[in-house]
Amino acid sequence: MEMYYSSMPLKENKIFSIETHRHANVFVIRGIEDCIATINITPGKMFCGELLLRSFFNDKMYELRVWNPFRSKLAAAILNGIDSIGIIPGNKVLYLGASTGTTISHISDIVGSKGCIYGVEYSNSCAYQLFHLSTQRTNIIPIIDDARYPLRYKMLVPMVDVAIIDVSQKDQIEILAINTLFFLKTGGNIMVTLKSDSIDSISPEILFAKHVDKLRKFGFSLFEQITLEPYERGHMLIRGKLSDPVFLFNQLTRFTKLIN
């Protein structure tokens, strides 16, 4: 994936209108093609070739970054009608499987300067671009490590409001569980993305049901399950919250070994 940091000509508001979305700091752009966008906290700079739009809204000039659902599963969930993403300005977010940072760059816009995103990524090629993004956005903290071993980065991450996992591994629910035990506030929100063909060879329906059941056995309260098609084939997103960390700890010690 090529990465861009540059100033570019901005498209002025001549053919589109802006509406607020029900999700905080997310906007709907209506024009030739409707899309969603976030307010750019680094005006004039784009991250991955996204379109920048500038317009007056409520008597104030804003610069918006178009959020591409084909490159971001969270954007796909929003366009497919997810009730809530559970992220508001000022939140602290732990993102497991941050990749090159396309999604967390938009979360960075949402949480603003008073919030922070801790992006955990194991791949060196992705980490390089994630580091470059963090030099432009001070509310992004890159952590280059294996998310299976949260004790390695425990000193870097405080208690967070939201935990998101997008790692496409067979043990991703266990990875989420051990990280939420260390870092997620009681009542904090979780989001899990599942990809049917990368985890197992069984049918998507059986696979998704299996992982939903596993989340419930760990004590997560689940609110919503939503498909990410047509933007992400064979993907779904599950949203919930951590209700009882003591129960989660007991389940982890029962079903898995705590990872040191």
mmCIF file of C-alpha atoms in Angstrom, residues 73-208:
data_model
loop_
_atom_site.group_PDB
_atom_site.id
_atom_site.type_symbol
_atom_site.label_atom_id
_atom_site.label_comp_id
_atom_site.label_asym_id
_atom_site.label_seq_id
_atom_site.Cartn_x
_atom_site.Cartn_y
_atom_site.Cartn_z
ATOM 1 C CA LYS A 73 -13.933 -2.141 8.007
ATOM 2 C CA LEU A 74 -15.230 0.428 10.484
ATOM 3 C CA ALA A 75 -16.320 2.686 7.620
ATOM 4 C CA ALA A 76 -18.024 -0.312 5.999
ATOM 5 C CA ALA A 77 -19.917 -0.975 9.244
ATOM 6 C CA ILE A 78 -21.048 2.658 9.437
ATOM 7 C CA LEU A 79 -22.323 2.626 5.861
ATOM 8 C CA ASN A 80 -24.109 -0.662 6.531
ATOM 9 C CA GLY A 81 -26.012 0.991 9.376
ATOM 10 C CA ILE A 82 -24.299 0.012 12.628
ATOM 11 C CA ASP A 83 -26.230 1.557 15.523
ATOM 12 C CA SER A 84 -23.176 2.850 17.372
ATOM 13 C CA ILE A 85 -19.403 2.619 17.074
ATOM 14 C CA GLY A 86 -18.975 3.535 20.738
ATOM 15 C CA ILE A 87 -16.237 6.095 20.035
ATOM 16 C CA ILE A 88 -16.627 9.731 21.057
ATOM 17 C CA PRO A 89 -14.258 12.731 21.302
ATOM 18 C CA GLY A 90 -11.738 12.335 24.107
ATOM 19 C CA ASN A 91 -11.846 8.526 24.157
ATOM 20 C CA LYS A 92 -8.787 6.339 24.531
ATOM 21 C CA VAL A 93 -8.856 3.473 22.020
ATOM 22 C CA LEU A 94 -6.789 0.272 21.836
ATOM 23 C CA TYR A 95 -6.600 -1.032 18.263
ATOM 24 C CA LEU A 96 -5.191 -4.559 17.886
ATOM 25 C CA GLY A 97 -4.086 -5.154 14.304
ATOM 26 C CA ALA A 98 -3.630 -1.519 13.335
ATOM 27 C CA SER A 99 -2.066 -2.426 9.957
ATOM 28 C CA THR A 100 -0.895 0.684 8.071
ATOM 29 C CA GLY A 101 -3.239 2.936 10.023
ATOM 30 C CA THR A 102 -5.990 3.808 7.536
ATOM 31 C CA THR A 103 -8.807 3.187 10.031
ATOM 32 C CA ILE A 104 -7.014 4.577 13.068
ATOM 33 C CA SER A 105 -6.248 7.784 11.153
ATOM 34 C CA HIS A 106 -10.014 8.395 10.982
ATOM 35 C CA ILE A 107 -10.473 7.345 14.619
ATOM 36 C CA SER A 108 -7.758 9.929 15.320
ATOM 37 C CA ASP A 109 -10.019 12.537 13.722
ATOM 38 C CA ILE A 110 -12.989 11.365 15.813
ATOM 39 C CA VAL A 111 -11.333 11.323 19.257
ATOM 40 C CA GLY A 112 -9.490 14.592 18.587
ATOM 41 C CA SER A 113 -6.589 16.101 20.467
ATOM 42 C CA LYS A 114 -7.961 15.080 23.888
ATOM 43 C CA GLY A 115 -8.223 11.419 22.893
ATOM 44 C CA CYS A 116 -5.586 8.848 21.993
ATOM 45 C CA ILE A 117 -5.270 5.673 19.919
ATOM 46 C CA TYR A 118 -2.836 2.898 20.822
ATOM 47 C CA GLY A 119 -2.230 0.893 17.662
ATOM 48 C CA VAL A 120 -0.661 -2.562 18.100
ATOM 49 C CA GLU A 121 0.853 -4.063 14.939
ATOM 50 C CA TYR A 122 3.235 -6.988 14.477
ATOM 51 C CA SER A 123 4.113 -6.700 10.775
ATOM 52 C CA ASN A 124 7.280 -4.706 10.124
ATOM 53 C CA SER A 125 6.086 -3.514 6.702
ATOM 54 C CA CYS A 126 2.863 -2.127 8.181
ATOM 55 C CA ALA A 127 4.680 -0.762 11.221
ATOM 56 C CA TYR A 128 6.856 1.468 9.044
ATOM 57 C CA GLN A 129 3.812 3.300 7.693
ATOM 58 C CA LEU A 130 2.166 3.360 11.108
ATOM 59 C CA PHE A 131 5.210 5.118 12.544
ATOM 60 C CA HIS A 132 5.090 7.711 9.771
ATOM 61 C CA LEU A 133 1.419 8.349 10.518
ATOM 62 C CA SER A 134 2.196 8.872 14.211
ATOM 63 C CA THR A 135 4.740 11.571 13.321
ATOM 64 C CA GLN A 136 1.897 13.546 11.732
ATOM 65 C CA ARG A 137 -0.753 12.798 14.361
ATOM 66 C CA THR A 138 0.316 13.106 17.976
ATOM 67 C CA ASN A 139 -2.763 11.268 19.301
ATOM 68 C CA ILE A 140 -1.609 7.995 17.697
ATOM 69 C CA ILE A 141 0.821 5.799 19.669
ATOM 70 C CA PRO A 142 2.277 2.954 17.561
ATOM 71 C CA ILE A 143 3.217 -0.260 19.388
ATOM 72 C CA ILE A 144 5.171 -2.781 17.343
ATOM 73 C CA ASP A 145 4.609 -6.069 19.110
ATOM 74 C CA ASP A 146 2.567 -9.262 19.155
ATOM 75 C CA ALA A 147 -0.898 -8.600 20.607
ATOM 76 C CA ARG A 148 -0.780 -12.046 22.231
ATOM 77 C CA TYR A 149 1.681 -10.648 24.786
ATOM 78 C CA PRO A 150 0.109 -7.547 26.377
ATOM 79 C CA LEU A 151 2.542 -7.595 29.314
ATOM 80 C CA ARG A 152 5.250 -6.464 26.883
ATOM 81 C CA TYR A 153 3.509 -3.125 26.303
ATOM 82 C CA LYS A 154 1.564 -2.796 29.552
ATOM 83 C CA MET A 155 3.653 0.201 30.616
ATOM 84 C CA LEU A 156 2.675 2.062 27.418
ATOM 85 C CA VAL A 157 -1.107 1.633 27.475
ATOM 86 C CA PRO A 158 -3.442 3.062 30.144
ATOM 87 C CA MET A 159 -7.018 1.954 30.754
ATOM 88 C CA VAL A 160 -8.986 2.574 27.565
ATOM 89 C CA ASP A 161 -12.624 3.215 26.676
ATOM 90 C CA VAL A 162 -12.745 1.092 23.513
ATOM 91 C CA ALA A 163 -10.899 -2.025 22.316
ATOM 92 C CA ILE A 164 -10.973 -3.052 18.651
ATOM 93 C CA ILE A 165 -9.435 -6.183 17.155
ATOM 94 C CA ASP A 166 -8.810 -6.921 13.485
ATOM 95 C CA VAL A 167 -6.183 -9.667 13.299
ATOM 96 C CA SER A 168 -7.870 -12.580 11.431
ATOM 97 C CA GLN A 169 -6.360 -15.295 13.626
ATOM 98 C CA LYS A 170 -7.955 -18.439 15.043
ATOM 99 C CA ASP A 171 -7.250 -17.240 18.581
ATOM 100 C CA GLN A 172 -8.352 -13.635 18.039
ATOM 101 C CA ILE A 173 -11.091 -13.862 20.695
ATOM 102 C CA GLU A 174 -8.505 -14.997 23.245
ATOM 103 C CA ILE A 175 -6.203 -12.166 22.103
ATOM 104 C CA LEU A 176 -9.031 -9.681 22.621
ATOM 105 C CA ALA A 177 -9.909 -11.178 26.019
ATOM 106 C CA ILE A 178 -6.395 -10.987 27.466
ATOM 107 C CA ASN A 179 -5.967 -7.399 26.243
ATOM 108 C CA THR A 180 -9.334 -6.241 27.578
ATOM 109 C CA LEU A 181 -8.493 -7.800 30.929
ATOM 110 C CA PHE A 182 -5.386 -5.622 31.130
ATOM 111 C CA PHE A 183 -6.574 -2.414 29.481
ATOM 112 C CA LEU A 184 -10.352 -2.042 29.020
ATOM 113 C CA LYS A 185 -12.447 -0.188 31.564
ATOM 114 C CA THR A 186 -15.446 -2.012 33.019
ATOM 115 C CA GLY A 187 -18.339 -1.244 30.687
ATOM 116 C CA GLY A 188 -15.914 -0.339 27.898
ATOM 117 C CA ASN A 189 -16.873 -1.046 24.302
ATOM 118 C CA ILE A 190 -15.398 -3.770 22.098
ATOM 119 C CA MET A 191 -15.511 -4.304 18.330
ATOM 120 C CA VAL A 192 -14.399 -7.527 16.665
ATOM 121 C CA THR A 193 -14.015 -8.043 12.911
ATOM 122 C CA LEU A 194 -14.234 -11.616 11.662
ATOM 123 C CA LYS A 195 -13.175 -12.923 8.261
ATOM 124 C CA SER A 196 -14.641 -16.307 7.349
ATOM 125 C CA ASP A 197 -12.022 -17.638 4.923
ATOM 126 C CA SER A 198 -8.942 -16.616 6.928
ATOM 127 C CA ILE A 199 -9.805 -18.351 10.191
ATOM 128 C CA ASP A 200 -11.233 -21.731 9.260
ATOM 129 C CA SER A 201 -12.602 -23.753 6.374
ATOM 130 C CA ILE A 202 -16.062 -24.250 7.876
ATOM 131 C CA SER A 203 -19.079 -22.310 6.614
ATOM 132 C CA PRO A 204 -19.222 -18.593 7.538
ATOM 133 C CA GLU A 205 -22.490 -19.010 9.470
ATOM 134 C CA ILE A 206 -21.085 -21.751 11.704
ATOM 135 C CA LEU A 207 -17.804 -19.886 12.167
ATOM 136 C CA PHE A 208 -19.464 -16.605 13.156
#
